[in-house]
Amino acid sequence: MKKSTLTLIIILVVVLIFGGCGVSKYNNIVRQDQAVKSKWSNVEAQYQRRADLIPNLVSTVKGAANFEKETLTQVMEARAKATQITIKGEDLTPEKVQQYQAAQGQLSTALGRLLAVSEAYPELKANQNFRDLQAQLEGTENRITVARNDFTTAVESFNATVSTFPNNIVAGFGGFKAKEYYMADKGSENAPKVQF
């Protein structure tokens, strides 16, 4: 066998080995990117579930008590803002995630105020419909927390993959960049103040 043929075969084998590794790494990055998008979709679905429950909660509250109109108005306005903002999985920029998060945070604050102020209305607290909706809302808040935690875990895995060598080279060729985490709302480290 000629020396040039042997060299060509060795080069071809090396290219095939590295090419196969590159394809495998690229496919892994694509799978993780899709997992992040799927987890984001779950976050949005849980927030939508909460938004869908709010009109029922507000109607029940209105019917059961002479409730503070300002609190109800704030809840409905915050719900309207929160449902207007959506982000596609392929468009998870830091700015858009923060905008989405801010709108959801305003809704969480308004709902917290609604539930806290309801304590001043014993006939509302005793209303079975209100208690059922409150339990649904609490369950939804737990689902939101789980969905956000799952999203954060998927982002962490994806970011670690696209940041480590040699995956960072493959990610660079594929146009994959680190994703934005879902962060705690500003001021969430402080307990809310409820005044009657």
Coordinates of N, CA, C and O in Angstrom, one line a residue:
M1 N 0.8 -1.2 0.0 CA 0.0 0.0 0.0 C 0.9 1.2 0.0 O 1.9 1.3 0.7
K2 N 0.5 2.2 -0.8 CA 1.3 3.4 -0.9 C 1.2 4.2 0.3 O 0.2 4.2 1.0
K3 N 2.2 5.0 0.6 CA 2.2 5.8 1.7 C 1.1 6.9 1.7 O 0.5 7.2 2.7
S4 N 0.9 7.4 0.5 CA -0.1 8.5 0.4 C -1.5 7.9 0.6 O -2.4 8.6 1.2
T5 N -1.8 6.7 0.2 CA -3.1 6.0 0.4 C -3.3 5.8 1.9 O -4.4 6.0 2.4
L6 N -2.3 5.3 2.5 CA -2.3 5.0 4.0 C -2.6 6.3 4.7 O -3.4 6.3 5.7
T7 N -1.9 7.4 4.4 CA -2.1 8.7 5.0 C -3.6 9.2 4.8 O -4.2 9.7 5.7
L8 N -4.1 9.0 3.6 CA -5.5 9.4 3.3 C -6.5 8.6 4.1 O -7.4 9.1 4.6
I9 N -6.2 7.3 4.2 CA -7.1 6.4 5.0 C -7.1 6.9 6.5 O -8.1 7.0 7.2
I10 N -5.9 7.2 7.0 CA -5.8 7.6 8.4 C -6.5 8.9 8.6 O -7.3 9.1 9.6
I11 N -6.3 9.9 7.7 CA -7.0 11.2 7.8 C -8.5 11.0 7.7 O -9.3 11.6 8.5
L12 N -9.0 10.1 6.9 CA -10.4 9.8 6.7 C -11.0 9.2 8.0 O -12.1 9.6 8.4
V13 N -10.3 8.3 8.6 CA -10.7 7.6 9.8 C -10.8 8.7 11.0 O -11.8 8.7 11.7
V14 N -9.8 9.5 11.1 CA -9.8 10.6 12.1 C -11.0 11.5 11.9 O -11.6 11.9 12.9
V15 N -11.2 11.9 10.7 CA -12.3 12.9 10.4 C -13.6 12.2 10.7 O -14.5 12.8 11.3
L16 N -13.8 10.9 10.4 CA -15.0 10.2 10.7 C -15.3 10.1 12.2 O -16.4 10.3 12.7
I17 N -14.2 9.8 13.0 CA -14.3 9.7 14.4 C -14.7 11.0 15.0 O -15.6 11.1 15.8
F18 N -14.0 12.1 14.7 CA -14.3 13.4 15.2 C -15.6 13.9 14.7 O -16.4 14.6 15.5
G19 N -16.0 13.6 13.5 CA -17.3 14.0 13.0 C -18.4 13.3 13.7 O -19.4 14.0 14.1
G20 N -18.2 12.0 14.0 CA -19.2 11.3 14.7 C -19.4 11.8 16.1 O -20.5 12.0 16.7
C21 N -18.3 12.2 16.8 CA -18.3 12.8 18.1 C -19.0 14.1 18.1 O -19.9 14.5 18.9
G22 N -18.7 14.9 17.0 CA -19.4 16.2 16.9 C -20.9 16.1 16.7 O -21.6 16.9 17.3
V23 N -21.3 15.2 15.9 CA -22.7 15.0 15.6 C -23.4 14.5 16.9 O -24.5 15.0 17.2
S24 N -22.8 13.6 17.6 CA -23.3 13.2 18.9 C -23.5 14.3 19.9 O -24.5 14.5 20.5
K25 N -22.5 15.2 20.0 CA -22.6 16.3 20.9 C -23.6 17.3 20.4 O -24.4 17.8 21.2
Y26 N -23.7 17.5 19.1 CA -24.7 18.4 18.6 C -26.1 17.9 18.9 O -27.0 18.7 19.3
N27 N -26.3 16.6 18.7 CA -27.7 16.1 19.0 C -28.0 16.2 20.4 O -29.2 16.4 20.8
N28 N -27.0 16.0 21.3 CA -27.3 16.1 22.8 C -27.7 17.6 23.1 O -28.6 17.8 23.9
I29 N -27.0 18.5 22.5 CA -27.3 20.0 22.7 C -28.7 20.2 22.2 O -29.5 20.9 22.9
V30 N -29.1 19.7 21.1 CA -30.5 19.9 20.5 C -31.5 19.3 21.5 O -32.5 20.0 21.8
R31 N -31.3 18.1 22.0 CA -32.2 17.5 22.9 C -32.4 18.4 24.2 O -33.5 18.6 24.7
Q32 N -31.3 18.9 24.7 CA -31.3 19.7 25.9 C -32.0 21.0 25.6 O -32.8 21.5 26.5
D33 N -31.8 21.6 24.4 CA -32.5 22.8 24.0 C -34.0 22.6 24.0 O -34.8 23.4 24.5
Q34 N -34.4 21.5 23.5 CA -35.8 21.1 23.4 C -36.4 20.9 24.8 O -37.6 21.3 25.1
A35 N -35.6 20.3 25.7 CA -36.1 20.1 27.1 C -36.3 21.5 27.8 O -37.3 21.6 28.5
V36 N -35.4 22.4 27.5 CA -35.6 23.8 28.1 C -36.9 24.4 27.6 O -37.7 24.9 28.3
K37 N -37.1 24.3 26.3 CA -38.4 24.8 25.7 C -39.6 24.1 26.2 O -40.6 24.8 26.5
S38 N -39.5 22.8 26.4 CA -40.6 22.1 27.0 C -40.9 22.5 28.4 O -42.1 22.7 28.8
K39 N -39.9 22.7 29.2 CA -40.0 23.1 30.6 C -40.6 24.5 30.7 O -41.4 24.8 31.5
W40 N -40.2 25.4 29.7 CA -40.7 26.7 29.7 C -42.2 26.7 29.4 O -43.0 27.4 30.0
S41 N -42.6 25.8 28.5 CA -44.0 25.6 28.1 C -44.8 25.2 29.3 O -45.9 25.7 29.6
N42 N -44.2 24.4 30.2 CA -44.9 23.9 31.4 C -45.1 25.1 32.4 O -46.1 25.2 33.0
V43 N -44.1 26.0 32.5 CA -44.2 27.2 33.3 C -45.4 28.0 32.8 O -46.2 28.4 33.6
E44 N -45.4 28.3 31.5 CA -46.5 29.1 31.0 C -47.9 28.4 31.2 O -48.9 29.1 31.5
A45 N -47.9 27.1 31.1 CA -49.2 26.4 31.2 C -49.7 26.6 32.7 O -50.9 26.8 32.9
Q46 N -48.8 26.5 33.7 CA -49.3 26.7 35.0 C -49.7 28.1 35.3 O -50.7 28.3 36.1
Y47 N -49.0 29.1 34.7 CA -49.5 30.5 34.9 C -50.8 30.7 34.2 O -51.7 31.4 34.7
Q48 N -51.0 30.0 33.1 CA -52.3 30.1 32.4 C -53.4 29.5 33.3 O -54.5 30.1 33.3
R49 N -53.1 28.4 33.9 CA -54.1 27.8 34.8 C -54.5 28.7 35.9 O -55.7 28.9 36.2
R50 N -53.5 29.4 36.4 CA -53.8 30.4 37.5 C -54.7 31.5 36.9 O -55.7 32.0 37.5
A51 N -54.3 32.0 35.8 CA -55.1 33.1 35.1 C -56.5 32.7 34.9 O -57.5 33.5 35.0
D52 N -56.7 31.4 34.5 CA -58.1 30.9 34.3 C -58.9 30.8 35.5 O -60.1 31.0 35.5
L53 N -58.3 30.6 36.7 CA -59.0 30.5 37.9 C -59.4 31.8 38.5 O -60.4 31.9 39.2
I54 N -58.7 32.9 38.2 CA -58.9 34.2 38.8 C -60.3 34.7 38.6 O -60.9 35.2 39.5
P55 N -60.9 34.7 37.3 CA -62.2 35.2 37.2 C -63.2 34.5 38.1 O -64.1 35.2 38.6
N56 N -63.1 33.2 38.3 CA -64.0 32.5 39.2 C -63.8 32.9 40.6 O -64.8 33.1 41.4
L57 N -62.5 33.1 41.0 CA -62.2 33.6 42.4 C -62.9 35.0 42.6 O -63.5 35.2 43.6
V58 N -62.6 35.9 41.7 CA -63.2 37.2 41.8 C -64.7 37.2 41.8 O -65.3 37.9 42.6
S59 N -65.3 36.4 41.0 CA -66.8 36.4 41.0 C -67.3 35.8 42.3 O -68.3 36.3 42.9
T60 N -66.7 34.8 42.9 CA -67.1 34.3 44.2 C -66.9 35.3 45.3 O -67.8 35.5 46.1
V61 N -65.8 36.0 45.2 CA -65.5 37.1 46.2 C -66.6 38.2 46.1 O -67.1 38.6 47.1
K62 N -66.9 38.6 44.9 CA -67.9 39.7 44.7 C -69.2 39.3 45.3 O -69.9 40.0 45.9
G63 N -69.6 38.0 45.0 CA -70.9 37.5 45.4 C -71.0 37.3 46.9 O -72.1 37.3 47.5
A64 N -69.9 37.1 47.6 CA -69.9 36.7 49.0 C -69.7 37.8 50.0 O -70.0 37.7 51.1
A65 N -69.2 38.9 49.5 CA -68.8 40.0 50.4 C -68.9 41.4 49.7 O -68.8 41.5 48.5
N66 N -69.1 42.4 50.5 CA -69.0 43.7 50.0 C -67.5 44.0 50.1 O -67.0 44.6 51.0
F67 N -66.8 43.6 49.1 CA -65.3 43.5 49.1 C -64.7 44.8 48.6 O -65.3 45.6 47.9
E68 N -63.5 45.0 49.0 CA -62.8 46.2 48.5 C -62.6 46.2 47.0 O -61.9 45.3 46.5
K69 N -63.2 47.2 46.4 CA -63.2 47.2 44.9 C -61.8 47.4 44.4 O -61.4 46.8 43.4
E70 N -61.0 48.2 45.1 CA -59.6 48.4 44.6 C -58.8 47.2 44.5 O -58.1 46.9 43.6
T71 N -58.9 46.3 45.5 CA -58.2 45.0 45.5 C -58.6 44.2 44.3 O -57.8 43.6 43.6
L72 N -59.9 44.1 44.1 CA -60.4 43.3 42.9 C -59.9 43.8 41.6 O -59.5 43.1 40.7
T73 N -59.9 45.2 41.5 CA -59.5 45.8 40.3 C -58.0 45.5 40.0 O -57.6 45.3 38.9
Q74 N -57.2 45.6 41.1 CA -55.8 45.3 40.9 C -55.5 43.9 40.5 O -54.7 43.6 39.6
V75 N -56.3 43.0 41.0 CA -56.2 41.6 40.6 C -56.5 41.4 39.1 O -55.8 40.8 38.3
M76 N -57.6 42.0 38.7 CA -58.0 41.8 37.3 C -57.1 42.6 36.3 O -56.8 42.1 35.2
E77 N -56.6 43.7 36.7 CA -55.6 44.4 35.9 C -54.3 43.7 35.8 O -53.7 43.6 34.7
A78 N -53.8 43.1 36.9 CA -52.6 42.3 36.9 C -52.8 41.1 36.0 O -51.8 40.7 35.3
R79 N -53.9 40.4 36.1 CA -54.2 39.3 35.3 C -54.2 39.6 33.8 O -53.6 38.9 33.0
A80 N -54.8 40.7 33.5 CA -54.8 41.2 32.1 C -53.4 41.4 31.6 O -53.0 40.9 30.5
K81 N -52.5 42.0 32.3 CA -51.1 42.3 31.9 C -50.4 41.0 31.8 O -49.6 40.8 30.9
A82 N -50.6 40.1 32.8 CA -49.8 38.8 32.8 C -50.2 37.9 31.6 O -49.4 37.2 31.1
T83 N -51.5 38.0 31.2 CA -51.9 37.1 30.1 C -51.5 37.7 28.7 O -51.5 37.0 27.7
Q84 N -51.1 38.9 28.7 CA -50.8 39.5 27.4 C -49.3 39.2 27.0 O -49.0 39.3 25.8
I85 N -48.5 38.8 28.0 CA -47.1 38.6 27.7 C -46.9 37.1 27.5 O -47.2 36.3 28.4
T86 N -46.4 36.7 26.3 CA -46.0 35.3 26.1 C -44.7 35.3 25.4 O -44.3 36.2 24.8
I87 N -43.9 34.2 25.7 CA -42.6 34.0 25.1 C -42.5 32.7 24.4 O -42.9 31.7 25.0
K88 N -42.1 32.6 23.2 CA -41.9 31.3 22.5 C -40.6 30.7 23.0 O -39.7 31.4 23.4
G89 N -40.6 29.4 23.0 CA -39.4 28.7 23.5 C -38.1 29.1 22.9 O -37.0 29.1 23.5
E90 N -38.1 29.4 21.6 CA -36.9 29.8 20.9 C -36.5 31.2 21.1 O -35.5 31.7 20.6
D91 N -37.3 32.0 21.9 CA -37.1 33.4 22.1 C -36.9 33.7 23.6 O -37.4 34.7 24.1
L92 N -36.2 32.9 24.3 CA -36.1 33.0 25.7 C -34.9 34.0 26.0 O -33.9 33.6 26.7
T93 N -35.0 35.2 25.6 CA -34.0 36.2 25.9 C -34.1 36.7 27.3 O -35.2 36.7 27.9
P94 N -33.0 37.1 27.9 CA -33.1 37.6 29.3 C -34.1 38.7 29.5 O -34.8 38.7 30.5
E95 N -34.2 39.6 28.6 CA -35.1 40.8 28.7 C -36.6 40.3 28.7 O -37.4 40.7 29.5
K96 N -36.9 39.3 27.8 CA -38.3 38.9 27.7 C -38.7 38.0 28.9 O -39.8 38.1 29.4
V97 N -37.7 37.2 29.4 CA -38.0 36.4 30.6 C -38.2 37.3 31.8 O -39.2 37.1 32.6
Q98 N -37.4 38.4 31.9 CA -37.6 39.3 33.0 C -39.0 40.1 32.9 O -39.6 40.3 33.9
Q99 N -39.3 40.4 31.7 CA -40.6 41.1 31.5 C -41.8 40.2 31.8 O -42.7 40.6 32.5
Y100 N -41.7 38.9 31.4 CA -42.7 37.9 31.8 C -42.8 37.7 33.3 O -43.9 37.7 33.9
Q101 N -41.6 37.6 33.9 CA -41.5 37.4 35.3 C -42.1 38.6 36.1 O -42.8 38.4 37.1
A102 N -41.9 39.8 35.6 CA -42.4 41.0 36.3 C -43.9 41.0 36.3 O -44.5 41.3 37.3
A103 N -44.5 40.7 35.1 CA -46.0 40.7 35.0 C -46.6 39.6 35.9 O -47.6 39.8 36.6
Q104 N -45.9 38.4 36.0 CA -46.4 37.4 36.8 C -46.2 37.7 38.3 O -47.1 37.4 39.2
G105 N -45.2 38.4 38.6 CA -44.9 38.9 40.0 C -46.0 39.9 40.5 O -46.4 39.8 41.6
Q106 N -46.4 40.8 39.6 CA -47.5 41.7 39.9 C -48.8 41.0 40.2 O -49.5 41.3 41.1
L107 N -49.1 40.0 39.4 CA -50.3 39.2 39.6 C -50.2 38.4 41.0 O -51.1 38.4 41.7
S108 N -49.0 37.8 41.2 CA -48.8 37.1 42.5 C -49.1 38.1 43.7 O -49.7 37.7 44.7
T109 N -48.5 39.3 43.6 CA -48.7 40.3 44.7 C -50.2 40.6 44.9 O -50.7 40.7 46.0
A110 N -50.9 40.9 43.8 CA -52.3 41.2 43.8 C -53.1 40.1 44.4 O -54.0 40.3 45.2
L111 N -52.8 38.9 44.0 CA -53.5 37.7 44.5 C -53.3 37.5 46.0 O -54.2 37.2 46.8
G112 N -52.0 37.7 46.4 CA -51.7 37.6 47.8 C -52.5 38.6 48.7 O -53.0 38.3 49.8
R113 N -52.6 39.9 48.1 CA -53.4 40.9 48.8 C -54.8 40.5 48.9 O -55.5 40.6 49.9
L114 N -55.4 39.9 47.8 CA -56.8 39.5 47.8 C -57.0 38.4 48.9 O -58.0 38.5 49.6
L115 N -56.1 37.4 48.9 CA -56.3 36.4 49.9 C -56.1 36.8 51.3 O -56.8 36.4 52.2
A116 N -55.2 37.7 51.5 CA -54.9 38.2 52.9 C -56.0 39.1 53.4 O -56.5 39.0 54.5
V117 N -56.5 40.0 52.5 CA -57.6 40.9 52.9 C -58.9 40.1 53.1 O -59.7 40.5 54.0
S118 N -59.1 39.0 52.5 CA -60.3 38.2 52.7 C -60.4 37.7 54.1 O -61.5 37.3 54.5
E119 N -59.3 37.7 54.8 CA -59.4 37.3 56.3 C -60.3 38.2 57.1 O -60.8 37.8 58.1
A120 N -60.4 39.4 56.6 CA -61.3 40.4 57.3 C -62.8 40.1 57.1 O -63.6 40.8 57.7
Y121 N -63.1 39.2 56.2 CA -64.5 38.9 55.9 C -64.9 37.5 56.3 O -64.7 36.6 55.5
P122 N -65.4 37.3 57.5 CA -65.7 35.9 57.9 C -66.7 35.2 57.1 O -66.5 34.0 56.8
E123 N -67.6 35.9 56.5 CA -68.6 35.2 55.7 C -68.0 34.8 54.4 O -68.4 33.8 53.8
L124 N -66.9 35.4 53.9 CA -66.2 35.0 52.7 C -65.4 33.8 53.0 O -65.4 32.8 52.3
K125 N -64.7 33.8 54.1 CA -63.9 32.7 54.5 C -64.7 31.4 54.7 O -64.2 30.3 54.5
A126 N -65.9 31.6 55.1 CA -66.8 30.4 55.4 C -67.5 29.9 54.1 O -68.0 28.8 54.1
N127 N -67.4 30.7 53.0 CA -68.0 30.3 51.8 C -67.3 29.1 51.1 O -66.1 29.2 50.9
Q128 N -68.0 28.0 50.9 CA -67.4 26.8 50.4 C -66.7 27.1 49.0 O -65.6 26.6 48.7
N129 N -67.4 27.8 48.1 CA -66.8 28.1 46.8 C -65.5 28.9 46.9 O -64.6 28.6 46.2
F130 N -65.4 29.8 47.8 CA -64.2 30.6 48.0 C -63.1 29.6 48.5 O -62.0 29.7 48.1
R131 N -63.4 28.8 49.5 CA -62.4 27.8 50.0 C -61.9 26.9 48.9 O -60.7 26.6 48.9
D132 N -62.9 26.4 48.1 CA -62.5 25.5 47.0 C -61.5 26.2 46.0 O -60.5 25.7 45.6
L133 N -61.9 27.4 45.7 CA -61.1 28.2 44.7 C -59.7 28.6 45.3 O -58.7 28.5 44.7
Q134 N -59.7 28.9 46.6 CA -58.5 29.2 47.3 C -57.6 27.9 47.3 O -56.4 28.1 47.1
A135 N -58.1 26.8 47.6 CA -57.4 25.5 47.5 C -56.8 25.3 46.1 O -55.7 24.9 46.0
Q136 N -57.6 25.5 45.1 CA -57.2 25.4 43.7 C -56.0 26.3 43.4 O -55.1 26.0 42.8
L137 N -56.2 27.6 43.9 CA -55.1 28.6 43.6 C -53.8 28.2 44.4 O -52.8 28.3 43.8
E138 N -54.0 27.7 45.6 CA -52.8 27.3 46.3 C -52.1 26.1 45.6 O -50.9 26.0 45.5
G139 N -52.9 25.2 45.1 CA -52.4 24.0 44.4 C -51.7 24.5 43.1 O -50.6 24.0 42.7
T140 N -52.3 25.5 42.4 CA -51.7 26.0 41.2 C -50.3 26.7 41.5 O -49.4 26.6 40.8
E141 N -50.3 27.5 42.6 CA -49.0 28.1 43.0 C -48.0 27.1 43.2 O -46.8 27.3 42.9
N142 N -48.3 25.9 43.8 CA -47.4 24.9 44.0 C -46.9 24.3 42.7 O -45.7 24.0 42.5
R143 N -47.8 24.1 41.8 CA -47.5 23.6 40.4 C -46.6 24.6 39.7 O -45.6 24.2 39.0
I144 N -46.8 25.9 39.9 CA -46.0 26.9 39.3 C -44.5 26.8 39.8 O -43.6 26.8 39.1
T145 N -44.4 26.6 41.1 CA -43.1 26.4 41.7 C -42.4 25.2 41.2 O -41.2 25.3 40.8
V146 N -43.1 24.1 41.1 CA -42.5 22.9 40.5 C -42.0 23.1 39.1 O -40.9 22.8 38.7
A147 N -42.9 23.7 38.3 CA -42.6 24.0 36.9 C -41.4 24.9 36.7 O -40.5 24.7 35.9
R148 N -41.3 25.9 37.6 CA -40.2 26.9 37.5 C -38.9 26.1 37.9 O -37.8 26.4 37.3
N149 N -39.0 25.3 39.0 CA -37.8 24.5 39.4 C -37.3 23.6 38.3 O -36.1 23.4 38.0
D150 N -38.3 22.9 37.6 CA -37.9 22.0 36.5 C -37.3 22.8 35.4 O -36.3 22.4 34.7
F151 N -37.8 24.0 35.1 CA -37.2 24.9 34.0 C -35.8 25.2 34.4 O -34.9 25.2 33.6
T152 N -35.6 25.6 35.7 CA -34.3 26.0 36.1 C -33.3 24.9 36.0 O -32.1 25.1 35.6
T153 N -33.7 23.7 36.4 CA -32.8 22.5 36.2 C -32.5 22.2 34.8 O -31.3 21.9 34.5
A154 N -33.5 22.4 33.9 CA -33.2 22.1 32.4 C -32.2 23.2 31.9 O -31.3 22.9 31.1
V155 N -32.4 24.4 32.3 CA -31.5 25.5 31.9 C -30.1 25.3 32.4 O -29.1 25.5 31.7
E156 N -30.0 24.9 33.7 CA -28.7 24.6 34.3 C -28.0 23.5 33.5 O -26.8 23.7 33.2
S157 N -28.7 22.4 33.2 CA -28.1 21.3 32.4 C -27.6 21.8 31.0 O -26.5 21.5 30.6
F158 N -28.5 22.6 30.3 CA -28.2 23.1 29.0 C -27.0 24.0 29.1 O -26.1 23.9 28.3
N159 N -27.0 25.0 30.0 CA -25.9 25.9 30.1 C -24.6 25.3 30.4 O -23.6 25.7 29.9
A160 N -24.6 24.2 31.2 CA -23.4 23.5 31.6 C -22.9 22.8 30.3 O -21.7 22.8 30.0
T161 N -23.8 22.2 29.5 CA -23.4 21.5 28.3 C -22.8 22.4 27.3 O -21.7 22.2 26.7
V162 N -23.5 23.6 27.0 CA -22.9 24.5 26.0 C -21.7 25.3 26.4 O -21.1 25.9 25.6
S163 N -21.4 25.2 27.7 CA -20.3 26.0 28.2 C -19.0 25.2 28.4 O -17.9 25.8 28.6
T164 N -19.1 23.9 28.4 CA -17.9 23.0 28.6 C -17.3 22.6 27.3 O -18.0 22.5 26.3
F165 N -16.0 22.3 27.4 CA -15.2 21.9 26.2 C -15.4 20.4 26.0 O -15.5 19.7 27.0
P166 N -15.6 19.9 24.8 CA -15.6 20.5 23.5 C -17.0 20.9 23.0 O -17.2 21.3 21.9
N167 N -18.0 20.7 23.9 CA -19.4 21.1 23.5 C -19.5 22.6 23.1 O -20.3 22.9 22.3
N168 N -18.7 23.4 23.8 CA -18.8 24.9 23.5 C -18.4 25.1 22.0 O -19.0 26.0 21.4
I169 N -17.6 24.3 21.4 CA -17.2 24.5 20.0 C -18.4 24.1 19.2 O -18.8 24.8 18.2
V170 N -19.0 23.0 19.4 CA -20.1 22.5 18.7 C -21.3 23.4 18.9 O -22.0 23.8 17.9
A171 N -21.5 23.9 20.1 CA -22.6 24.9 20.4 C -22.4 26.1 19.6 O -23.3 26.7 19.1
G172 N -21.1 26.6 19.5 CA -20.8 27.8 18.7 C -21.2 27.6 17.2 O -21.7 28.5 16.6
F173 N -20.8 26.5 16.7 CA -21.1 26.2 15.3 C -22.6 26.1 15.1 O -23.2 26.5 14.1
G174 N -23.3 25.6 16.1 CA -24.8 25.4 16.0 C -25.6 26.6 16.3 O -26.8 26.7 16.2
G175 N -24.9 27.7 16.8 CA -25.6 28.9 17.2 C -26.3 28.8 18.6 O -27.2 29.6 18.8
F176 N -26.0 27.8 19.4 CA -26.6 27.7 20.7 C -25.9 28.6 21.7 O -24.7 28.6 21.8
K177 N -26.7 29.3 22.5 CA -26.1 30.2 23.6 C -26.8 29.8 24.9 O -27.9 29.2 24.9
A178 N -26.2 30.2 26.0 CA -26.7 29.9 27.3 C -28.1 30.6 27.4 O -28.4 31.6 26.9
K179 N -29.0 29.9 28.2 CA -30.3 30.4 28.4 C -30.4 31.2 29.7 O -29.6 31.0 30.6
E180 N -31.5 32.0 29.8 CA -31.8 32.8 31.0 C -32.5 32.0 32.0 O -33.5 31.3 31.7
Y181 N -32.1 32.1 33.3 CA -32.8 31.4 34.4 C -34.0 32.2 34.7 O -34.1 33.4 34.5
Y182 N -35.0 31.5 35.3 CA -36.1 32.2 35.9 C -35.7 32.6 37.3 O -35.5 31.7 38.2
M183 N -35.6 33.9 37.6 CA -35.1 34.4 38.9 C -36.3 34.7 39.8 O -37.4 35.0 39.3
A184 N -36.0 34.8 41.1 CA -36.9 35.3 42.0 C -37.3 36.7 41.8 O -36.5 37.5 41.3
D185 N -38.5 37.1 42.1 CA -39.0 38.5 41.9 C -38.2 39.4 42.8 O -37.9 39.0 43.9
K186 N -38.0 40.6 42.3 CA -37.3 41.6 43.2 C -38.2 41.9 44.4 O -39.4 42.0 44.2
G187 N -37.6 41.9 45.5 CA -38.3 42.1 46.8 C -39.0 40.9 47.4 O -39.6 40.9 48.4
S188 N -38.8 39.7 46.7 CA -39.5 38.5 47.2 C -38.8 38.0 48.5 O -39.4 37.2 49.2
E189 N -37.6 38.5 48.8 CA -37.0 38.1 50.1 C -37.7 38.8 51.3 O -37.5 38.4 52.4
N190 N -38.5 39.8 51.0 CA -39.2 40.5 52.1 C -40.6 39.9 52.2 O -41.3 39.7 51.2
A191 N -41.1 39.7 53.4 CA -42.5 39.3 53.6 C -43.4 40.4 53.2 O -43.2 41.6 53.5
P192 N -44.6 40.0 52.6 CA -45.5 41.1 52.2 C -46.2 41.7 53.5 O -46.4 41.0 54.5
K193 N -46.5 43.0 53.4 CA -47.2 43.7 54.5 C -48.6 43.7 54.2 O -49.0 44.2 53.1
V194 N -49.4 43.3 55.1 CA -50.9 43.3 55.0 C -51.4 44.2 56.0 O -51.2 44.0 57.2
Q195 N -52.2 45.2 55.6 CA -52.8 46.2 56.5 C -54.3 46.2 56.3 O -54.7 46.2 55.1
F196 N -55.0 46.2 57.3 CA -56.5 46.3 57.3 C -57.0 47.7 57.7 O -56.4 48.4 58.4

